[in-house]
Coordinates of C-alpha atoms in Angstrom, one line a residue:
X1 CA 25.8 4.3 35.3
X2 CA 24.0 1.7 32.9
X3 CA 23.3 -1.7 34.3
X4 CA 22.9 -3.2 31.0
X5 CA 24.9 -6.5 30.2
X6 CA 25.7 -5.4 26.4
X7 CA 26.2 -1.8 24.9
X8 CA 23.7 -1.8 21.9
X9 CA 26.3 0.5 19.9
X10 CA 28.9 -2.8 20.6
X11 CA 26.7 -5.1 19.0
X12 CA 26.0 -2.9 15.9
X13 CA 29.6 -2.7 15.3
X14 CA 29.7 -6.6 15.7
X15 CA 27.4 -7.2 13.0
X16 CA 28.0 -4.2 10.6
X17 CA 32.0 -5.7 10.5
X18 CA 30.5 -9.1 9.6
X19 CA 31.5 -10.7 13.0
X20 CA 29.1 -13.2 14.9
X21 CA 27.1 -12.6 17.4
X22 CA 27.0 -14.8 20.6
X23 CA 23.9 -16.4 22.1
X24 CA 23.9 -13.9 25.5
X25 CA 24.2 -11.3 23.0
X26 CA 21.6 -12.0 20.7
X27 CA 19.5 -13.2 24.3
X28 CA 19.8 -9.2 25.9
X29 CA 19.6 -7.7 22.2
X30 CA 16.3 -9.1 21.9
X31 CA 15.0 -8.7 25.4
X32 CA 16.6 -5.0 25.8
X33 CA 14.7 -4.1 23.1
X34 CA 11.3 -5.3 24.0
X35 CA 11.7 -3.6 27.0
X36 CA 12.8 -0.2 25.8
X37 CA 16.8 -0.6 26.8
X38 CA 17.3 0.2 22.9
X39 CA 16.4 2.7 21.0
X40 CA 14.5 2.2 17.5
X41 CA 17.0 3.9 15.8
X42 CA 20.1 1.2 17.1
X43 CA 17.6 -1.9 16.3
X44 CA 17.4 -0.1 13.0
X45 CA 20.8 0.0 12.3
X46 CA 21.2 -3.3 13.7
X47 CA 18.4 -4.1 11.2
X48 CA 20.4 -3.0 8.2
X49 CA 23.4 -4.2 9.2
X50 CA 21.9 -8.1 9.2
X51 CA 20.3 -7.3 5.7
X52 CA 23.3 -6.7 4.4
X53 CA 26.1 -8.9 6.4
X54 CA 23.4 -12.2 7.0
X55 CA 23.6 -14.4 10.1
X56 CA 24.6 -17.8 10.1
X57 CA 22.5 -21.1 11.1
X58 CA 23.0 -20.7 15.0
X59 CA 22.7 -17.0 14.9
X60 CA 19.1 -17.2 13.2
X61 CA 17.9 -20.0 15.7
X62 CA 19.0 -18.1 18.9
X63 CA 17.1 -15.2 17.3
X64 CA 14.3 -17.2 17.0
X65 CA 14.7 -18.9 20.4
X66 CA 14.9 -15.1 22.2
X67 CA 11.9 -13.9 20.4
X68 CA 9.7 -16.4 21.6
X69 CA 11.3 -16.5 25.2
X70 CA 10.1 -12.6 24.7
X71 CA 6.1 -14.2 25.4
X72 CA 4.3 -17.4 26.6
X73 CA 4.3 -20.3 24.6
X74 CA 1.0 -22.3 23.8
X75 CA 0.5 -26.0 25.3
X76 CA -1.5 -28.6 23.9
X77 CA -0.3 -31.4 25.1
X78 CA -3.7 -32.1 27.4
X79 CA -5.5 -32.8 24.2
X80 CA -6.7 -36.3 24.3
X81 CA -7.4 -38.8 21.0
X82 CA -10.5 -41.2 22.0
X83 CA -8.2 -43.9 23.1
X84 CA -6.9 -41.3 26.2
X85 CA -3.3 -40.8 23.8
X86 CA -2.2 -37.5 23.4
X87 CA -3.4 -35.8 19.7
X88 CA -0.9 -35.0 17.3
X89 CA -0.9 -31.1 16.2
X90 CA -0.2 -30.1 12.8
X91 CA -0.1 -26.4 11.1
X92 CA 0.5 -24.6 8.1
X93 CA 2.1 -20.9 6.8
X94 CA 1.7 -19.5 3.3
X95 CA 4.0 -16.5 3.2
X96 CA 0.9 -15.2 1.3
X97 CA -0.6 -14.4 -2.1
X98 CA -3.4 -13.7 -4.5
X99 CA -6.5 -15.8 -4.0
X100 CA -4.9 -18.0 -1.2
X101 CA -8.0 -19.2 0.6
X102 CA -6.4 -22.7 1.1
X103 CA -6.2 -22.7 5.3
X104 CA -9.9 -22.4 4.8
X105 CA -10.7 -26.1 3.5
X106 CA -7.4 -27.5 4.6
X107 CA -7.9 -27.4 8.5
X108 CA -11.1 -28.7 8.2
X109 CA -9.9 -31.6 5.7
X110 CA -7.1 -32.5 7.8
X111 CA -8.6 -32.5 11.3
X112 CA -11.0 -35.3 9.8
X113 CA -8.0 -37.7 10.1
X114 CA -7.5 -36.9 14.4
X115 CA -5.2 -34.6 14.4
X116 CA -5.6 -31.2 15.8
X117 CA -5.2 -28.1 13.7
X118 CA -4.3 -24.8 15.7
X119 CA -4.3 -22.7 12.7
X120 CA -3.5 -18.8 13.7
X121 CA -4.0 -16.6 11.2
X122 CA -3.9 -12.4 10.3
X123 CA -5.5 -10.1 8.2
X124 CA -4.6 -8.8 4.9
X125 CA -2.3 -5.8 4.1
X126 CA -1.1 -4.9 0.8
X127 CA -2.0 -6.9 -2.4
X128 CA -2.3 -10.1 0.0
X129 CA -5.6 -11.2 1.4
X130 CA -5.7 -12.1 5.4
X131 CA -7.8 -15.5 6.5
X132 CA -9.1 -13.9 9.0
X133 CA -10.7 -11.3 6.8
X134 CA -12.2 -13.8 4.6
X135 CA -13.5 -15.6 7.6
X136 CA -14.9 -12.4 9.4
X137 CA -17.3 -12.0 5.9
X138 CA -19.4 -14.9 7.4
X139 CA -22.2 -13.8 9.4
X140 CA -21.2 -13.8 13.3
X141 CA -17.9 -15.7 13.2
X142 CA -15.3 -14.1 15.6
X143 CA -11.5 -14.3 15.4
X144 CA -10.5 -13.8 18.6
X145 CA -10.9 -16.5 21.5
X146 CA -9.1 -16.8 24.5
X147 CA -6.9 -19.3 24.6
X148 CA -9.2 -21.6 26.8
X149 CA -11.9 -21.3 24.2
X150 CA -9.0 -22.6 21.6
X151 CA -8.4 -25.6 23.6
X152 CA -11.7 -26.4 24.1
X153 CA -12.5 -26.0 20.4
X154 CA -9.5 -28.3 19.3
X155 CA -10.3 -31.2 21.9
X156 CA -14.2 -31.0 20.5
X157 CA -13.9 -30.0 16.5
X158 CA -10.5 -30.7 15.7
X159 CA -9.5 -27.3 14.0
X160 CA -9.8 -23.7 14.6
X161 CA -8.8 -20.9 12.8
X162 CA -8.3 -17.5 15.0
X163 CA -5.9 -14.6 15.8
X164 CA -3.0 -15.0 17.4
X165 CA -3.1 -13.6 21.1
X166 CA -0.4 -10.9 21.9
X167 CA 1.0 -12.9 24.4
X168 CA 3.1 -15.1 21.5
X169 CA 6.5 -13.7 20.6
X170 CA 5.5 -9.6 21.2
X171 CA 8.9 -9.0 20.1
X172 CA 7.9 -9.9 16.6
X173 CA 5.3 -7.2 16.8
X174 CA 7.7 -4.6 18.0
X175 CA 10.3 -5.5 15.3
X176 CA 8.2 -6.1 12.2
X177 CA 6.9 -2.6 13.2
X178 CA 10.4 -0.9 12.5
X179 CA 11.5 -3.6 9.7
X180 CA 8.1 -2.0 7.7
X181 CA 9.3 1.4 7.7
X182 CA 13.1 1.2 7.9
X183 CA 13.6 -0.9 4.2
X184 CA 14.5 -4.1 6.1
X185 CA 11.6 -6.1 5.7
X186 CA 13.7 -8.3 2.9
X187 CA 15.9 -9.4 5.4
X188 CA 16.1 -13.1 5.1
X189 CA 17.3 -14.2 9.0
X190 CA 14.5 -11.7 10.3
X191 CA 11.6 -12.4 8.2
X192 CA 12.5 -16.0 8.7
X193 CA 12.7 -15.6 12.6
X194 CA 9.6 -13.3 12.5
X195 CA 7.4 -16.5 11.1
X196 CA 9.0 -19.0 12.9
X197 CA 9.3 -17.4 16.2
X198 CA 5.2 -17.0 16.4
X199 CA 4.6 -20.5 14.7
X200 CA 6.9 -22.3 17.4
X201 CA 5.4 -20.8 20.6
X202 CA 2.3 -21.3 19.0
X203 CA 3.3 -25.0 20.4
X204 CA 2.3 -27.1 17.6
X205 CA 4.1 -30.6 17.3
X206 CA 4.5 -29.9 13.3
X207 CA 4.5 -27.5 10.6
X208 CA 4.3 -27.3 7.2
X209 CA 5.2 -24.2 5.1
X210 CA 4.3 -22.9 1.9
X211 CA 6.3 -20.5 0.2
X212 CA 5.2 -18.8 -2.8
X213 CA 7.4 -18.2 -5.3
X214 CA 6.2 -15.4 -8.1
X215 CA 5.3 -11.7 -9.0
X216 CA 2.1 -12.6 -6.5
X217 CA 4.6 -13.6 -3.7
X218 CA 6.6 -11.7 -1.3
X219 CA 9.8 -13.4 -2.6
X220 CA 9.6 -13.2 -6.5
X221 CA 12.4 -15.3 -7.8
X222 CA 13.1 -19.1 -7.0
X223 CA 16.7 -18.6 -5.5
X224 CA 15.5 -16.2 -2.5
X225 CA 12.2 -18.5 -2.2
X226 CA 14.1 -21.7 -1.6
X227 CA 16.6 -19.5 0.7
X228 CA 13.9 -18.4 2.7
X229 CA 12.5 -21.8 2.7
X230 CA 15.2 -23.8 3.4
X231 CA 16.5 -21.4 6.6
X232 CA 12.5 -21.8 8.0
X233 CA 13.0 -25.3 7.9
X234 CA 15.8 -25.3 10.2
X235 CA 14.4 -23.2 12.7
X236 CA 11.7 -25.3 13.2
X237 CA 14.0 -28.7 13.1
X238 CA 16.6 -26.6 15.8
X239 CA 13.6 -26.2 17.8
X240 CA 11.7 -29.7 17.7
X241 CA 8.9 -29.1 15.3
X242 CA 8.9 -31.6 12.2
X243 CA 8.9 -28.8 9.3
X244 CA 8.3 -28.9 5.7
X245 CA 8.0 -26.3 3.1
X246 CA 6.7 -26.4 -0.3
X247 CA 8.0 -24.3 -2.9
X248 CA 4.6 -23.2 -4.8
X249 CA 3.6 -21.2 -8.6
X250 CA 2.2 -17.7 -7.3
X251 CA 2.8 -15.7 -10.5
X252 CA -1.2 -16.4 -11.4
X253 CA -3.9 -15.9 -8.5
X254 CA -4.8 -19.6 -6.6
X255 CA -8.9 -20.7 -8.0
X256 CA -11.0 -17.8 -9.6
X257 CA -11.1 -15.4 -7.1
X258 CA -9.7 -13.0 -5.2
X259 CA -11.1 -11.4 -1.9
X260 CA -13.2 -11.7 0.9
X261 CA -16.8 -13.3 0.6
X262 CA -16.1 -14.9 -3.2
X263 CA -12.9 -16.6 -1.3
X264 CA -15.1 -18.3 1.2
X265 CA -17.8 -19.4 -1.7
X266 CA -15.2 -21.2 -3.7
X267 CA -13.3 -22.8 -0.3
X268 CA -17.2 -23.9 0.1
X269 CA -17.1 -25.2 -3.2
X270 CA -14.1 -27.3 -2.8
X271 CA -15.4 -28.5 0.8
X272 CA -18.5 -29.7 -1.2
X273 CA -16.2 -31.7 -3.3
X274 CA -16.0 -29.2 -6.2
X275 CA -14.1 -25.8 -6.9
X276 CA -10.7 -24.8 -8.9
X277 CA -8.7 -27.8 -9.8
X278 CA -5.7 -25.7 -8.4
X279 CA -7.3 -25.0 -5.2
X280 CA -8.0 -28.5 -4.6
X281 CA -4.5 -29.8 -5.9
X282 CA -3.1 -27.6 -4.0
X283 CA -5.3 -27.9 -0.7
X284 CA -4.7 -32.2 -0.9
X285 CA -1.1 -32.1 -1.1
X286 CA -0.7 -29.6 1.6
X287 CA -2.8 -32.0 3.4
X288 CA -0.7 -35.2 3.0
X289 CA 2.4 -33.2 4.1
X290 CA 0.6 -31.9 7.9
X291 CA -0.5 -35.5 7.8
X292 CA 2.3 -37.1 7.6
X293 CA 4.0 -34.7 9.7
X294 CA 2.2 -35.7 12.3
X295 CA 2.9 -39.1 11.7
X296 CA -0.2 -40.1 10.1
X297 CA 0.3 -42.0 6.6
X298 CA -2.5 -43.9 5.8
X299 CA -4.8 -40.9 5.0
X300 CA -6.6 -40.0 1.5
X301 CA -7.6 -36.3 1.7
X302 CA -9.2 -36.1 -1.6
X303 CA -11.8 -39.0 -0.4
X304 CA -12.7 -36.6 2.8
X305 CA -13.7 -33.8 0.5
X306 CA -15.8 -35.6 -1.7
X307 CA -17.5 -37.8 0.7
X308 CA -18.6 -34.6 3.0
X309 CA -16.4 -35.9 6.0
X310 CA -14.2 -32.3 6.0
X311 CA -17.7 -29.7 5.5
X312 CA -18.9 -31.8 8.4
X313 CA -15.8 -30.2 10.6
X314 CA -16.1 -26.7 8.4
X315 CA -19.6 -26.4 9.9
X316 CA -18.7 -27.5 13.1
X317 CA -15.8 -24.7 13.4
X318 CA -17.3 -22.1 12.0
X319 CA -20.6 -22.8 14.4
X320 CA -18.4 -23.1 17.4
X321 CA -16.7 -19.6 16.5
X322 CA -20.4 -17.9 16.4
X323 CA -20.8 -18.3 12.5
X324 CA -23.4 -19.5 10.5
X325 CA -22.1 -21.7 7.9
X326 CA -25.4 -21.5 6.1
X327 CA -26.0 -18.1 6.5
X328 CA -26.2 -16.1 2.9
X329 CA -22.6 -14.5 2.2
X330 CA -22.0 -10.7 1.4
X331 CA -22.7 -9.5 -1.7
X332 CA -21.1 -6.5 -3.6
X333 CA -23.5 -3.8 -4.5
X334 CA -21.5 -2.9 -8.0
X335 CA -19.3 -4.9 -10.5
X336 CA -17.9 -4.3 -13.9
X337 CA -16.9 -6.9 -16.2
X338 CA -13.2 -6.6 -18.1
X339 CA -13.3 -8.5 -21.6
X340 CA -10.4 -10.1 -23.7
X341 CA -9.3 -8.0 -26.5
X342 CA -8.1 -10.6 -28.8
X343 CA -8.9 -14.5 -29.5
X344 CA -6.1 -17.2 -28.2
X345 CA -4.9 -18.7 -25.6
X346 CA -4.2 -17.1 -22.4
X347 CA -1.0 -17.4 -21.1
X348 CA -0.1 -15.1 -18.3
X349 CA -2.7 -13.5 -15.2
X350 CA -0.6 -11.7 -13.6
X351 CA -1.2 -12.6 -9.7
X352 CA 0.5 -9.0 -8.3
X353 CA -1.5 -7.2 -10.8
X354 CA -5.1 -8.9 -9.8
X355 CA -4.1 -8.6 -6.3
X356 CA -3.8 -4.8 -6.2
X357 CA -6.8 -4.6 -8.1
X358 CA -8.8 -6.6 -5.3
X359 CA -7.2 -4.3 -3.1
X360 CA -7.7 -1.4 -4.8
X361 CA -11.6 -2.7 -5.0
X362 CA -11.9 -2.4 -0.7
X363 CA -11.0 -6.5 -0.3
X364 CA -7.8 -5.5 1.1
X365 CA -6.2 -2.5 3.3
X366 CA -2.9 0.1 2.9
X367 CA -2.9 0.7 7.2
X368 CA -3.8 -2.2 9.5
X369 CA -6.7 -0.3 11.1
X370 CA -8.2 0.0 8.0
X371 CA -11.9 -1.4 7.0
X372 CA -12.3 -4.2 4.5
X373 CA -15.5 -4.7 1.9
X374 CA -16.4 -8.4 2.6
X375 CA -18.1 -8.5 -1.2
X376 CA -14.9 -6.7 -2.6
X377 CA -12.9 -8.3 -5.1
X378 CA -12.1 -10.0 -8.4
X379 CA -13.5 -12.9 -10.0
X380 CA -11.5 -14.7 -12.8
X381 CA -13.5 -16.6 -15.8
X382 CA -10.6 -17.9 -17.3
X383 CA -7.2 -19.4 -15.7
X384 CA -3.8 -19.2 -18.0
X385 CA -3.8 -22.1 -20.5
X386 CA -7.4 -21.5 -21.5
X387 CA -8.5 -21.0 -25.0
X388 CA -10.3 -17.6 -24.8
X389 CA -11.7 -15.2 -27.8
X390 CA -12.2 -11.4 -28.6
X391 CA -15.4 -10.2 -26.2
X392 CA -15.4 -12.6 -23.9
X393 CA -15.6 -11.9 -20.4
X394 CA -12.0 -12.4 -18.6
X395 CA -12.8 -11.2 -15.0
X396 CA -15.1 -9.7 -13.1
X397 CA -14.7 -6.1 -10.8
X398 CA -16.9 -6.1 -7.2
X399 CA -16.9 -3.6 -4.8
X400 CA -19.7 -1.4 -3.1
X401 CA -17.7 1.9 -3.8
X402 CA -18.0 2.0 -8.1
X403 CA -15.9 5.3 -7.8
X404 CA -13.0 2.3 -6.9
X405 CA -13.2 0.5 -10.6
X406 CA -11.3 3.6 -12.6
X407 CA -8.1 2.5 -10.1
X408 CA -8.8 -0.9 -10.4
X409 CA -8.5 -1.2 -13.9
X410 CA -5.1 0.9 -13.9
X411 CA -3.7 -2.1 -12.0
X412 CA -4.9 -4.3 -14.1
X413 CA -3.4 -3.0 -17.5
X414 CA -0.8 -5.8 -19.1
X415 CA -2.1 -8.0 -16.9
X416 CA -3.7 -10.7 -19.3
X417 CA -1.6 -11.7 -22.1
X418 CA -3.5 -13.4 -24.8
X419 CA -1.2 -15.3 -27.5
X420 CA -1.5 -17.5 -30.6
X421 CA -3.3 -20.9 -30.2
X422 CA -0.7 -23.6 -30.0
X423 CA 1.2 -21.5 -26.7
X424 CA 1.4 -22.8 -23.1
X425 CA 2.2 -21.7 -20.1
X426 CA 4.5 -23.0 -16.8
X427 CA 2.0 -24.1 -15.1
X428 CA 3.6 -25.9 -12.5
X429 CA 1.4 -25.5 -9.1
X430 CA 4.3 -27.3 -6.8
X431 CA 8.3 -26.5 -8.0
X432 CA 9.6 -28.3 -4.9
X433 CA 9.7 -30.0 -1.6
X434 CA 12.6 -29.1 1.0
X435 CA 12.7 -31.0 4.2
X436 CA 16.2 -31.5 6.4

């Protein structure tokens, strides 16, 4: 005779007639399945039947609240400003794109100002690159530390950028793993909980999202963006952390390249004070918003980068992670150069379409246990509003595998559209700013 509180095959029914689930139900759901008390096939019906029903406000936040209860929860509160006053914490999510390299200068820039940036990060799958894999292209830098070494990095350097342990929300894990293959990945109230549920036990005091909008992004179209957006923000208001989110342009890559090594070379260049005027754009006003998130509002970001202030603390972080900052970056062994066909402006790179070439090219992987190239990837010469003509040379294929290019250059067919002089493109970086 089962001991279980709930019948999974109850709940199911619950949701797939469009009734509510209650808190103790959503509480064993969530805990039976972690522990094995349902089967995948019942959290996959359960799955489909949220896709397609929703969940409302409190339903999504007890979701979120039983994932995390599902693992520990991270504590920083024994970090310690100069004056002996506990440091503020700030963090940020992208939902990911195509040459989004921006945690790499932003946790430096914004741990200049005192406040502590516990930035955990993954690893690319798909068309969408992974910090960590961008990182691990610097000679001796390690992702994983234990959570002691964490601390002890944040208390001394102010940032750190690492993998998330498996002790934070492993329900997610479980979950995400039968979302991928059962077609309910799109699922608003889980791929909301999913991000929110790691980012909250995580333990920062604030968090900032940005959620790409584009044929780059995971949400392509403004309405489910600023959906996704807006239900992320009240998960982390239900559950004490200040949240933002910024609605951001990714139908054309972020900077001028896409991958691995050339990602850390142009986050270098922006530490320097230099690099992609959307990168930096970008990278400042993310900035502000952590800032003043954790209450600081007297802060100017763009002075930190061009004074040094912020590739003081890059060195320092990547040093204290076993990296050499200095150390020469990987180099792909082959490239082949893609010209424009016609003279004009252009008006359209398609982010998806340089993405999967990148991929394609060994930056990225189609199985999680796959290998990455670190000198893999695409570099862009011109960016869309840029007066361009016939022969010139638009982007730039890398990889150390030139058997790679033939599939590469499939991806990329249509992908730069070339127009009259006289045309301009959209090209808003930030569409908008929610906030409860």
């Amino acid at each position: 005779m089962s001991t279980e509180a709930f019948d999974a095959v109850d709940v199911i029914r619950t949701k797939r007639d469009r009734g509510r689930l209650s808190d103790a139900q959503i509480d064993w759901t969530i805990d039976a399945y972690t522990r094995g008390g349902i089967a995948d096939e019942q959290m996959a019906a359960l799955n489909m039947a949220i896709l397609l029903n929703g969940m409302d406000r409190a339903e999504i936040s007890r979701w979120t609240a039983a994932m995390i209860a599902s693992g520990e929860r991270m504590d920083f509160s024994s970090l310690r400003t100069p004056d002996g006053g506990v440091k503020p914490t700030t963090d940020k999510h992208s939902t990911g794109g195509v040459g989004d390299k921006i945690t790499l200068p932003l946790a430096p820039l914004v741990a200049v100002f005192g406040v502590a940036v516990p930035q955990l990060s993954g690893r690319g799958l798909g068309h969408t690159g992974g910090t960590l894999d961008k990182l691990e292209a610097i000679p001796g830098w390690r992702a994983d530390l234990s959570n002691a070494e964490m601390l002890d990095q944040l208390q001394d350097v102010g940032a750190v950028i690492c993998a998330a342990g498996s002790g934070l929300a492993p329900a997610d894990k479980k979950l995400y793993a039968l979302r991928d293959v059962t077609g309910t990945v799109e699922a608003i109230p889980l791929i909301a909980s999913s991000i929110m549920s790691k980012k909250i036990a995580e333990g920062t005091g604030a968090l900032v999202l940005d959620v790409k909008v584009g044929s780059g992004a995971f949400m392509k179209d403004e309405a489910s963006a600023r959906e996704l957006a807006e239900t992320m923000v009240a998960l982390g208001t239900d559950a004490g952390v200040r949240t933002v989110a910024l609605l951001t342009n990714m139908r054309t890559p972020l900077g001028l390249t896409a991958g691995n090594a050339i990602e850390v070379e142009e986050s270098v260049e922006v530490l320097a004070g230099g690099g992609p005027a959307d990168v930096v754009e970008l990278t400042v006003r993310l900035a502000e918003e952590m800032l003043a998130a954790a209450g600081v509002h007297d802060a100017d970001p763009a002075a930190a980068l061009r004074d040094g202030r912020a590739m003081d603390v890059w060195n320092r972080m990547i040093s204290a992670q076993g990296g050499d900052p200095h150390a020469a970056l990987p180099v792909a062994r082959e490239s082949e150069v893609v010209y424009a066909q016609a003279d004009g402006i252009l008006t359209e790179l398609d982010a998806l379409q340089v993405g999967v070439a990148a991929w394609r090219l060994g930056a990225g992987r189609a199985r999680k246990e796959d290998p990455v190239q670190a000198g893999a990837g695409v570099r862009m010469h011109a960016k869309p509003g840029d007066p361009v003509r016939r022969g010139q040379p638009l982007l730039t294929l890398l990889t150390d595998t030139p058997e790679r290019f033939e599939r590469a250059q499939e991806a990329l067919e249509g992908a730069a559209v070339i127009a009259p002089e006289g045309a301009r493109p959209d090209q808003r970086l930030v569409i908008d700013r929610i906030a409860e």
